[in-house]
Short mmCIF file of C-alpha atoms and ligand atoms in Angstrom, two decimals:
data_model
loop_
_atom_site.label_atom_id
_atom_site.label_comp_id
_atom_site.label_asym_id
_atom_site.label_seq_id
_atom_site.Cartn_x
_atom_site.Cartn_y
_atom_site.Cartn_z
CA MET A 1 -125.21 21.60 144.00
CA GLN A 2 -123.44 23.18 140.88
CA ARG A 3 -122.79 27.01 141.04
CA VAL A 4 -124.03 29.51 138.46
CA TRP A 5 -121.54 32.56 138.04
CA VAL A 6 -123.26 36.18 138.07
CA PHE A 7 -121.80 38.51 135.86
CA ASP A 8 -123.01 41.86 136.35
CA THR A 9 -123.01 44.31 133.34
CA THR A 10 -124.86 47.13 134.63
CA LEU A 11 -121.98 49.44 134.74
CA ARG A 12 -121.60 48.55 131.03
CA ASP A 13 -124.64 47.36 128.83
CA GLY A 14 -127.03 49.08 131.82
CA GLU A 15 -125.39 52.39 131.16
CA GLN A 16 -126.16 52.12 127.57
CA SER A 17 -129.81 52.46 128.11
CA PRO A 18 -130.81 55.69 126.71
CA GLY A 19 -130.17 58.68 129.79
CA ALA A 20 -128.31 56.16 131.84
CA THR A 21 -125.01 57.78 131.50
CA MET A 22 -123.41 57.64 134.91
CA THR A 23 -120.56 59.47 136.34
CA PRO A 24 -117.12 57.84 137.68
CA ALA A 25 -118.18 58.84 141.28
CA GLU A 26 -121.69 57.03 140.54
CA LYS A 27 -119.92 54.13 138.85
CA LEU A 28 -117.82 53.60 142.04
CA ARG A 29 -120.57 53.95 144.02
CA LEU A 30 -122.65 51.07 142.29
CA ALA A 31 -119.75 49.11 142.05
CA HIS A 32 -119.30 49.04 145.75
CA GLN A 33 -122.95 48.07 146.20
CA LEU A 34 -122.47 45.26 143.41
CA ASP A 35 -119.78 43.97 145.52
CA ALA A 36 -121.88 43.87 148.61
CA LEU A 37 -124.66 41.92 146.53
CA GLY A 38 -122.05 39.14 145.66
CA VAL A 39 -122.07 38.93 142.03
CA ASP A 40 -119.09 36.86 140.66
CA VAL A 41 -117.77 39.36 137.86
CA ILE A 42 -118.43 43.24 137.71
CA GLU A 43 -117.83 44.32 133.89
CA ALA A 44 -116.82 47.95 134.93
CA GLY A 45 -117.08 49.50 131.11
CA PHE A 46 -115.33 49.61 127.64
CA PRO A 47 -111.76 51.69 128.23
CA ALA A 48 -111.04 52.24 124.70
CA SER A 49 -114.19 54.55 124.53
CA SER A 50 -113.17 57.42 126.41
CA ALA A 51 -110.50 58.45 128.67
CA ALA A 52 -112.77 59.20 131.37
CA GLU A 53 -114.24 55.84 130.74
CA ALA A 54 -110.41 53.96 131.00
CA ALA A 55 -110.32 56.11 134.34
CA GLY A 56 -113.39 54.86 135.66
CA VAL A 57 -112.91 51.28 135.05
CA ARG A 58 -109.26 51.61 136.80
CA GLU A 59 -110.63 53.16 139.94
CA ILE A 60 -112.91 50.54 140.26
CA ALA A 61 -110.37 47.87 139.37
CA ARG A 62 -108.06 49.44 142.27
CA GLU A 63 -110.90 49.88 144.54
CA VAL A 64 -112.91 46.90 144.58
CA ARG A 65 -111.17 43.74 145.23
CA ARG A 66 -113.29 40.68 145.95
CA PRO A 67 -115.07 40.37 142.32
CA VAL A 68 -113.35 39.75 138.95
CA ILE A 69 -113.36 43.21 137.12
CA ALA A 70 -113.82 42.64 133.80
CA ALA A 71 -113.43 45.49 130.77
CA LEU A 72 -114.89 45.16 127.64
CA ALA A 73 -112.79 45.34 124.13
CA ARG A 74 -113.31 45.30 120.54
CA ALA A 75 -111.34 42.11 118.94
CA THR A 76 -108.77 44.84 118.00
CA ALA A 77 -105.27 45.20 119.62
CA THR A 78 -105.71 49.01 120.39
CA ASP A 79 -108.92 48.21 122.49
CA ILE A 80 -107.51 45.10 124.25
CA ASP A 81 -104.28 47.06 125.35
CA ALA A 82 -106.55 49.76 126.82
CA ALA A 83 -108.45 47.39 128.43
CA ALA A 84 -105.19 46.00 129.82
CA ALA A 85 -104.14 48.88 131.06
CA ALA A 86 -107.10 49.95 132.94
CA LEU A 87 -107.35 46.72 134.65
CA GLU A 88 -103.63 46.75 135.91
CA GLY A 89 -104.40 47.09 139.47
CA ALA A 90 -107.23 44.80 139.54
CA GLU A 91 -107.00 41.79 142.52
CA ARG A 92 -108.74 39.81 139.34
CA ALA A 93 -108.90 40.85 136.14
CA ARG A 94 -110.98 39.70 133.21
CA ILE A 95 -110.58 40.97 129.69
CA HIS A 96 -113.55 40.41 127.61
CA VAL A 97 -113.23 40.69 123.76
CA PHE A 98 -116.33 40.57 121.14
CA LEU A 99 -116.55 39.84 117.75
CA ALA A 100 -119.72 39.45 115.51
CA THR A 101 -120.16 36.07 114.26
CA SER A 102 -123.57 36.04 112.46
CA SER A 103 -123.44 36.54 108.47
CA ILE A 104 -125.86 39.47 108.64
CA HIS A 105 -122.90 41.10 110.85
CA LEU A 106 -120.05 39.61 108.90
CA ARG A 107 -121.60 40.92 105.58
CA HIS A 108 -122.96 44.20 106.22
CA LYS A 109 -121.11 45.51 109.44
CA LEU A 110 -117.75 44.06 109.29
CA ARG A 111 -117.59 43.30 105.81
CA ILE A 112 -115.21 40.43 106.43
CA SER A 113 -115.30 36.50 105.39
CA GLU A 114 -116.08 33.92 107.75
CA ASP A 115 -112.06 32.96 107.68
CA GLU A 116 -111.34 36.45 108.36
CA CYS A 117 -113.95 36.61 111.55
CA VAL A 118 -111.88 33.28 113.05
CA GLU A 119 -108.50 34.69 112.51
CA ARG A 120 -109.48 38.02 114.09
CA ALA A 121 -111.29 36.11 116.99
CA VAL A 122 -108.09 34.11 117.50
CA ALA A 123 -105.42 37.21 117.57
CA ALA A 124 -107.83 38.91 119.93
CA VAL A 125 -107.86 36.50 122.63
CA ARG A 126 -104.40 35.52 122.06
CA ARG A 127 -103.67 38.91 122.81
CA ALA A 128 -105.83 38.88 125.84
CA ARG A 129 -104.12 35.97 127.25
CA ARG A 130 -100.78 37.88 127.13
CA TYR A 131 -102.39 40.30 129.96
CA THR A 132 -104.68 37.68 131.98
CA ALA A 133 -105.12 34.26 132.14
CA ASP A 134 -108.71 34.86 132.29
CA VAL A 135 -110.19 35.72 128.93
CA GLU A 136 -113.86 35.69 127.82
CA PHE A 137 -115.15 35.55 124.31
CA SER A 138 -118.49 37.12 122.88
CA ALA A 139 -119.54 36.07 119.61
CA GLU A 140 -122.03 39.05 119.20
CA ASP A 141 -125.33 38.47 117.47
CA ALA A 142 -124.61 34.19 118.69
CA THR A 143 -128.44 33.52 118.23
CA ARG A 144 -128.48 34.42 114.44
CA THR A 145 -125.02 32.72 114.03
CA ASP A 146 -125.35 29.37 111.89
CA VAL A 147 -124.66 26.81 114.63
CA ALA A 148 -121.85 24.90 112.44
CA PHE A 149 -120.02 28.24 112.03
CA LEU A 150 -120.60 29.19 115.80
CA CYS A 151 -119.12 25.79 116.78
CA ARG A 152 -115.84 26.39 114.79
CA VAL A 153 -115.26 29.74 115.95
CA ILE A 154 -116.08 28.65 119.77
CA ARG A 155 -113.39 25.64 119.05
CA ALA A 156 -110.78 28.25 117.62
CA VAL A 157 -111.34 30.86 120.54
CA VAL A 158 -110.93 27.87 123.12
CA GLU A 159 -107.56 26.69 121.65
CA ALA A 160 -106.48 30.23 121.88
CA GLY A 161 -106.99 30.24 125.42
CA ALA A 162 -110.26 31.61 126.14
CA THR A 163 -111.82 30.37 129.42
CA THR A 164 -115.34 32.01 129.23
CA VAL A 165 -117.61 31.76 126.20
CA ASN A 166 -120.62 34.12 126.02
CA LEU A 167 -123.27 33.56 123.47
CA PRO A 168 -125.44 36.68 123.35
CA ASP A 169 -128.91 37.07 122.16
CA THR A 170 -127.72 40.54 121.21
CA VAL A 171 -130.80 41.67 119.59
CA GLY A 172 -133.38 39.88 121.95
CA TYR A 173 -134.67 37.58 119.32
CA ALA A 174 -133.99 34.07 120.50
CA HIS A 175 -136.95 31.67 122.25
CA PRO A 176 -136.22 29.42 125.14
CA ALA A 177 -135.82 26.18 122.86
CA GLU A 178 -133.69 27.99 120.02
CA ILE A 179 -131.34 28.89 123.02
CA ARG A 180 -131.42 25.44 124.24
CA ARG A 181 -130.40 24.05 121.02
CA MET A 182 -127.58 26.67 120.63
CA PHE A 183 -126.05 25.67 124.30
CA GLU A 184 -126.37 22.17 124.05
CA ALA A 185 -124.83 22.18 120.30
CA ALA A 186 -121.67 24.76 121.93
CA ARG A 187 -121.32 22.43 125.03
CA ALA A 188 -120.78 19.84 122.85
CA CYS A 189 -117.83 21.30 121.17
CA VAL A 190 -115.86 22.41 123.79
CA PRO A 191 -114.18 20.87 126.94
CA ALA A 192 -116.09 20.54 130.10
CA ASP A 193 -113.69 23.19 131.85
CA VAL A 194 -114.54 26.11 129.60
CA VAL A 195 -117.20 28.26 130.94
CA LEU A 196 -120.18 29.04 128.73
CA SER A 197 -122.43 32.19 129.15
CA ALA A 198 -125.73 33.74 128.42
CA HIS A 199 -126.27 37.29 127.49
CA CYS A 200 -130.09 37.82 126.58
CA HIS A 201 -131.98 40.89 125.80
CA ASP A 202 -135.34 41.58 126.39
CA ASP A 203 -136.76 42.93 123.49
CA LEU A 204 -139.67 40.14 123.50
CA GLY A 205 -139.78 40.05 127.09
CA LEU A 206 -138.32 36.72 126.86
CA ALA A 207 -134.68 37.54 128.58
CA THR A 208 -135.04 35.96 132.18
CA ALA A 209 -136.80 32.96 130.61
CA ASN A 210 -134.00 32.43 127.86
CA THR A 211 -131.42 32.72 130.50
CA LEU A 212 -133.03 29.97 132.61
CA ALA A 213 -132.91 27.66 129.23
CA ALA A 214 -129.28 28.49 128.92
CA ILE A 215 -128.89 27.34 132.23
CA GLU A 216 -130.56 23.83 131.72
CA ALA A 217 -128.41 23.47 128.74
CA GLY A 218 -125.23 24.06 130.48
CA ALA A 219 -124.66 27.80 130.56
CA ARG A 220 -122.77 28.17 133.98
CA GLN A 221 -122.35 32.11 133.81
CA VAL A 222 -125.37 34.53 133.31
CA GLU A 223 -124.89 38.32 132.36
CA CYS A 224 -127.48 40.48 133.75
CA THR A 225 -128.47 44.04 134.77
CA VAL A 226 -130.02 45.34 137.95
CA ASN A 227 -133.49 46.26 137.12
CA GLY A 228 -132.93 44.65 133.77
CA ILE A 229 -131.84 48.12 132.42
CA GLY A 230 -129.67 48.01 128.89
CA GLU A 231 -129.53 48.76 125.28
CA ARG A 232 -133.19 49.10 123.84
CA ALA A 233 -135.76 46.62 126.13
CA GLY A 234 -132.39 46.16 128.21
CA ASN A 235 -130.84 42.91 129.43
CA ALA A 236 -132.03 39.86 131.58
CA ALA A 237 -132.71 41.64 135.13
CA LEU A 238 -130.59 39.95 137.73
CA GLU A 239 -133.17 40.04 140.39
CA GLU A 240 -135.32 37.81 138.55
CA VAL A 241 -132.86 35.44 137.43
CA VAL A 242 -131.50 35.01 141.01
CA MET A 243 -134.83 34.81 142.33
CA ALA A 244 -135.94 32.00 139.87
CA LEU A 245 -133.13 30.05 140.52
CA LYS A 246 -133.63 30.51 144.34
CA THR A 247 -137.31 29.89 144.48
CA ARG A 248 -137.56 27.39 142.23
CA ARG A 249 -134.64 25.19 143.31
CA ASP A 250 -136.78 22.03 142.55
CA ALA A 251 -136.76 23.01 139.08
CA PHE A 252 -133.14 24.51 138.77
CA PRO A 253 -130.44 22.84 141.16
CA TYR A 254 -128.07 25.55 140.88
CA GLU A 255 -127.00 27.90 143.40
CA THR A 256 -125.29 31.65 143.03
CA ARG A 257 -123.48 33.92 145.66
CA VAL A 258 -125.79 36.91 145.49
CA GLN A 259 -127.11 38.00 149.04
CA THR A 260 -130.72 38.25 147.63
CA THR A 261 -131.20 40.56 150.80
CA GLU A 262 -129.31 43.20 149.10
CA LEU A 263 -131.94 43.13 145.73
CA HIS A 264 -133.87 46.06 146.76
CA ARG A 265 -130.97 48.48 147.83
CA ALA A 266 -129.07 47.44 144.75
CA SER A 267 -132.01 48.29 142.61
CA ARG A 268 -132.67 51.45 144.50
CA LEU A 269 -129.44 52.85 144.01
CA VAL A 270 -129.42 52.17 140.19
CA ALA A 271 -132.94 54.01 140.19
CA LEU A 272 -131.24 57.14 141.87
CA VAL A 273 -128.04 56.93 139.75
CA THR A 274 -129.64 56.35 136.13
CA GLY A 275 -132.92 58.21 137.13
CA ILE A 276 -134.70 55.30 135.52
CA HIS A 277 -137.15 53.63 137.87
CA PRO A 278 -138.74 49.86 137.25
CA GLN A 279 -142.45 50.30 136.56
CA PRO A 280 -144.72 49.49 139.72
CA ASN A 281 -145.21 45.56 138.91
CA LYS A 282 -141.69 44.78 137.86
CA ALA A 283 -141.04 41.23 139.08
CA ILE A 284 -138.88 41.23 142.63
CA VAL A 285 -138.19 45.08 143.06
CA GLY A 286 -141.38 46.82 141.71
CA LYS A 287 -143.24 48.61 144.18
CA ASN A 288 -146.27 46.47 144.08
CA ALA A 289 -144.25 43.34 143.54
CA PHE A 290 -145.30 42.10 147.10
CA ALA A 291 -148.55 44.13 147.30
CA HIS A 292 -151.93 42.07 147.68
CA GLU A 293 -154.82 43.92 146.82
CA ALA A 294 -157.69 41.82 146.12
CA GLY A 295 -159.67 40.93 149.21
CA ILE A 296 -159.70 37.15 148.77
CA HIS A 297 -155.70 37.22 148.62
CA GLN A 298 -155.39 39.45 151.87
CA ASP A 299 -157.61 37.21 153.68
CA GLY A 300 -155.70 34.27 152.40
CA ILE A 301 -152.44 36.12 153.24
CA LEU A 302 -153.55 36.69 157.14
CA LYS A 303 -154.47 33.35 157.57
CA GLU A 304 -151.10 31.48 156.04
CA ARG A 305 -148.44 33.33 153.94
CA THR A 306 -148.17 30.98 151.76
CA THR A 307 -151.28 30.61 149.85
CA TYR A 308 -150.64 33.82 147.84
CA GLU A 309 -146.81 34.38 148.67
CA ILE A 310 -144.19 32.37 146.69
CA MET A 311 -141.46 34.15 148.23
CA THR A 312 -141.13 36.80 151.17
CA PRO A 313 -140.48 40.25 151.05
CA GLU A 314 -137.91 40.11 153.60
CA SER A 315 -135.75 37.76 151.56
CA VAL A 316 -135.01 40.39 149.04
CA GLY A 317 -134.48 43.40 151.33
CA ALA A 318 -137.81 44.86 150.64
CA ARG A 319 -138.42 46.15 154.12
CA GLU A 320 -142.02 47.41 155.59
CA THR A 321 -141.70 51.38 155.56
CA SER A 322 -140.58 51.77 159.35
CA LEU A 323 -140.76 54.78 161.72
CA VAL A 324 -137.27 55.25 163.04
CA LEU A 325 -136.25 58.92 163.76
CA GLY A 326 -137.18 62.16 164.71
CA ARG A 327 -136.28 65.42 165.54
CA HIS A 328 -135.09 64.58 169.12
CA SER A 329 -132.86 61.87 167.62
CA GLY A 330 -129.11 62.31 167.97
CA ARG A 331 -126.00 61.92 165.53
CA SER A 332 -125.12 58.41 167.34
CA ALA A 333 -128.82 57.21 166.69
CA LEU A 334 -128.58 58.38 163.00
CA SER A 335 -125.14 56.59 162.69
CA GLN A 336 -126.50 53.27 164.21
CA ARG A 337 -129.30 53.49 161.74
CA TYR A 338 -127.22 54.26 158.51
CA LYS A 339 -125.06 51.38 159.64
CA ALA A 340 -128.43 49.12 159.75
CA LEU A 341 -129.19 49.85 156.45
CA GLY A 342 -125.87 49.05 155.36
CA TYR A 343 -124.50 52.53 155.09
CA GLU A 344 -121.07 52.96 156.96
CA LEU A 345 -120.07 56.75 157.25
CA ASP A 346 -117.11 58.60 157.89
CA ASP A 347 -117.50 61.60 160.46
CA ALA A 348 -117.57 64.03 157.42
CA ALA A 349 -120.39 62.17 155.88
CA LEU A 350 -122.27 61.88 158.93
CA ALA A 351 -122.11 65.61 159.89
CA ARG A 352 -123.16 66.26 156.59
CA ALA A 353 -126.17 63.57 156.64
CA TYR A 354 -126.83 64.90 160.41
CA ASN A 355 -127.06 68.73 159.04
CA LEU A 356 -129.51 67.64 156.84
CA PHE A 357 -131.33 65.40 158.81
CA LYS A 358 -132.25 67.94 161.34
CA GLN A 359 -133.46 70.16 158.58
CA LEU A 360 -135.65 67.36 157.67
CA ALA A 361 -136.99 66.23 160.87
CA ASP A 362 -138.13 70.24 161.55
CA GLN A 363 -140.17 69.62 158.40
CA LYS A 364 -141.43 66.36 159.08
CA LYS A 365 -142.54 64.63 162.12
CA ALA A 366 -141.48 61.01 161.31
CA VAL A 367 -138.13 60.74 159.23
CA LEU A 368 -138.42 56.94 157.58
CA ASP A 369 -135.44 54.71 156.52
CA GLU A 370 -136.23 55.82 152.54
CA ASP A 371 -135.80 59.50 153.64
CA LEU A 372 -132.49 58.70 155.39
CA ILE A 373 -131.55 57.08 152.32
CA ALA A 374 -132.50 60.22 149.67
CA ILE A 375 -130.76 62.40 152.60
CA LEU A 376 -127.30 60.21 151.67
CA HIS A 377 -127.79 60.12 148.11
CA HIS A 378 -129.16 63.42 147.09
CA GLY A 379 -127.39 65.60 149.69
CA THR A 380 -124.21 64.21 151.08
CA MET A 381 -122.73 61.82 148.28
CA GLU A 382 -121.16 64.03 145.28
CA SER A 383 -121.93 62.66 141.68
CA ALA A 384 -119.83 65.17 140.53
CA PRO A 385 -117.34 68.47 141.98
CA GLN A 386 -120.32 70.96 143.22
CA ARG A 387 -119.68 74.06 140.76
CA TYR A 388 -123.12 75.27 141.00
CA ARG A 389 -124.82 75.11 144.75
CA LEU A 390 -128.18 76.17 145.95
CA ARG A 391 -128.31 78.67 149.07
CA GLN A 392 -131.99 80.12 149.28
CA LEU A 393 -134.89 79.66 146.67
CA GLU A 394 -138.18 81.76 146.72
CA VAL A 395 -141.29 81.50 144.26
CA VAL A 396 -144.42 82.99 143.80
CA CYS A 397 -146.93 81.13 141.96
CA GLY A 398 -150.62 80.55 141.53
CA THR A 399 -153.08 81.40 138.80
CA ARG A 400 -150.88 84.28 137.53
CA GLN A 401 -147.58 84.25 136.07
CA ALA A 402 -145.08 82.35 138.36
CA ALA A 403 -141.99 84.00 139.29
CA ALA A 404 -138.58 82.96 141.18
CA ARG A 405 -135.61 84.27 142.63
CA VAL A 406 -132.68 81.98 143.24
CA GLU A 407 -129.30 82.32 145.38
CA LEU A 408 -126.56 79.91 144.02
CA THR A 409 -122.63 79.64 144.55
CA VAL A 410 -121.25 79.33 141.33
CA ASP A 411 -117.45 78.64 141.77
CA GLY A 412 -117.71 79.50 145.22
CA ARG A 413 -119.10 83.18 144.27
CA GLU A 414 -122.32 84.11 145.45
CA VAL A 415 -124.87 85.27 142.63
CA ALA A 416 -128.97 85.98 142.85
CA SER A 417 -131.36 85.64 139.72
CA VAL A 418 -134.79 86.43 139.14
CA ALA A 419 -136.89 84.80 136.51
CA GLU A 420 -140.74 84.41 135.52
CA GLY A 421 -142.16 81.39 133.85
CA ASP A 422 -145.51 79.43 132.97
CA GLY A 423 -145.10 77.81 136.33
CA PRO A 424 -142.83 77.46 139.46
CA LEU A 425 -140.51 75.00 138.07
CA ALA A 426 -140.21 76.80 134.68
CA ALA A 427 -139.56 80.09 136.72
CA VAL A 428 -136.75 78.18 138.79
CA PHE A 429 -135.14 76.69 136.02
CA ALA A 430 -135.21 80.16 133.43
CA SER A 431 -133.61 81.80 136.70
CA ILE A 432 -131.00 79.20 137.04
CA ASP A 433 -130.20 79.47 133.49
CA ALA A 434 -129.84 83.03 133.50
CA VAL A 435 -126.71 82.73 135.59
CA ALA A 436 -125.08 79.48 134.21
CA ASP A 437 -123.41 79.24 130.99
CA HIS A 438 -124.93 75.93 129.83
CA ASP A 439 -127.59 75.37 126.60
CA VAL A 440 -130.21 73.17 128.48
CA GLU A 441 -133.25 71.48 126.91
CA LEU A 442 -135.32 70.08 129.21
CA GLN A 443 -136.80 66.25 128.19
CA GLU A 444 -138.06 64.55 130.91
CA LEU A 445 -139.27 65.20 134.72
CA THR A 446 -140.79 63.15 137.21
CA ILE A 447 -142.03 63.92 140.46
CA ALA A 448 -142.44 61.07 143.03
CA ALA A 449 -143.14 60.75 146.80
CA ILE A 450 -140.50 58.69 148.68
CA THR A 451 -142.39 57.92 151.58
CA PRO A 452 -145.80 58.21 152.66
CA GLY A 453 -148.07 61.21 154.03
CA GLY A 454 -148.76 64.47 153.27
CA ASP A 455 -145.38 65.49 154.64
CA ALA A 456 -143.58 63.15 152.33
CA VAL A 457 -140.31 63.60 150.71
CA GLY A 458 -140.51 64.20 147.13
CA GLU A 459 -137.93 63.26 144.80
CA VAL A 460 -137.44 64.69 141.14
CA THR A 461 -135.56 62.98 138.80
CA LEU A 462 -135.13 64.75 135.41
CA GLN A 463 -133.03 64.14 131.99
CA ALA A 464 -131.92 67.01 129.68
CA ARG A 465 -129.91 67.78 126.91
CA ILE A 466 -127.10 69.76 128.32
CA ASP A 467 -124.58 71.24 125.67
CA ALA A 468 -125.76 68.64 123.11
CA LYS A 469 -125.41 65.79 125.82
CA THR A 470 -127.52 63.99 127.73
CA PHE A 471 -127.53 64.12 131.47
CA THR A 472 -130.06 63.08 134.64
CA GLY A 473 -130.08 64.93 137.78
CA ALA A 474 -132.26 63.88 141.02
CA GLY A 475 -133.27 65.84 144.10
CA ALA A 476 -134.89 65.25 147.07
CA ALA A 477 -136.85 67.81 149.45
CA THR A 478 -139.86 68.11 151.31
CA ASP A 479 -140.79 71.04 149.06
CA ILE A 480 -140.80 69.89 145.44
CA VAL A 481 -139.85 72.90 143.94
CA THR A 482 -136.81 72.81 146.17
CA ALA A 483 -136.11 68.93 145.09
CA ALA A 484 -136.70 70.45 141.15
CA ALA A 485 -133.89 73.32 141.61
CA ARG A 486 -131.32 70.57 143.33
CA ALA A 487 -132.07 67.99 140.64
CA TYR A 488 -131.52 70.93 137.62
CA LEU A 489 -128.12 71.65 139.49
CA GLN A 490 -126.98 67.94 139.81
CA ALA A 491 -127.47 67.79 136.11
CA LEU A 492 -125.73 70.94 135.46
CA ASN A 493 -123.05 70.32 138.06
CA LYS A 494 -122.42 66.83 135.75
CA ALA A 495 -122.11 68.54 132.50
CA SER A 496 -119.93 71.16 133.50
CA HIS A 497 -117.48 68.32 135.37
CA ALA A 498 -118.09 66.76 131.76
CA ARG A 499 -116.78 69.94 130.25
CA THR A 500 -113.75 69.88 132.12
CA LEU A 501 -112.74 66.37 131.35
CA GLU A 502 -112.74 67.45 127.67
CA ALA A 503 -113.09 64.53 125.67
CA ALA A 504 -115.70 63.32 128.06
CA GLU A 505 -117.60 61.02 125.66
CA LEU A 506 -119.94 60.68 128.85
CA GLU A 507 -122.41 59.77 125.80
CA ARG A 508 -120.97 57.34 123.36
CA ALA A 509 -122.44 55.81 119.88
CA SER A 510 -122.82 52.47 120.83
CA TYR A 511 -123.49 50.86 117.73
CA LEU A 512 -120.11 49.29 116.98
CA TRP A 513 -120.33 47.39 120.70
CA GLY A 514 -123.48 46.22 121.07
CA VAL A 515 -122.63 42.64 122.62
MN1 LIG B 601 -125.90 43.69 125.85
#
């Protein structure tokens, strides 16, 4: 069976989702999960955009050895050199250069002629080939490019040494029949060993359909993001493309190397890190993707699952919530359970997790898998250095003005603060603001129950403008006010870390690199 390569761009295009900015530690954690998921290529970032971004790519290239690690570059010498430098330690490195080819981009954005476009593309690919034999060229806005000119560019970059040619639907405008025609034309103008790649956006909800159409017309690489996050309406969702290929092998006789049982874990991690949760009815990874509500469907499922089920929840790693541990469970039971969930903890991490687990088990009768994962991500893994830490929290609230007293450590020093607010969260945030030196404007806050029942662990995700940059924070606890305080402090810790990274363009203008 023919193989389709899965190129994951969650860390690059996905990160361009508004508010999805990730710290280097978060990106590295996600890169390890993408490795476990079995993707072929991880696009780790855009090194020329900032020193911090370059350092993040370098770390992933050094640590994640199995997949190809790609870095994005505009078609300029400085960008390509920066990408090559960041990829130096990689086991397998790919430089991904892009240049717009549509007349609308050439005329209004780049202000260059078609001849200049070809020259620039060829020079960029040649330069990238000095560093690595694996070079991808993207013709930005390919779907709005004249096909004859597109073929001229493709032939030229292939001759210059490009091994993969990506034809993005940058603006999410194309429909499946158009995509098919474009890929057939491209296939006819390059040698068979050149890999054609699809990169579709979901502005019209067609990203997955367009990606499948591209495969039918000869594309052998698909560029996707977990949960479909990305610019504007997002990219083709990795889980949708992969499961469409797997479930409809009769129609699409192609295979990927993705471990589909890892899909849910990857989805959950992306949601935790970015604060962007898939909608409940999201295909494959939504909370309701396998829930049967209608009585007639439930009856059918009970008699024979295939009556209404085209794929099993187990095949995508969506487990039933299961009761696992309680207050009498020991450290080795916890370690075992984490192993079963796919997390290998060292002694220090296990000690921290066990500590939090004991606190949780005192508050909650049964500790579920989801709770354990929340403990791990919110309590023991650090997304940024912990300049601010919560020690104690007291809140009075009700029908009168709310008041909060917080005790924090700031740079290792203990401080306490009291403030009032319209509600308990406002009071907590105001009391933290009184001792933290940041300018904070809260933009969004969501509270979700991770597990069922009245004693559920609550997860608070928030997004805030801090010192004029956007940061997300997440926290979990059986008490939602405590969870909110932790989320707020996590966002502050990220902001504080960004400040110390100086140039820290954690939030970047993405206009010029919208492949
Ligand atoms: Mn894109």
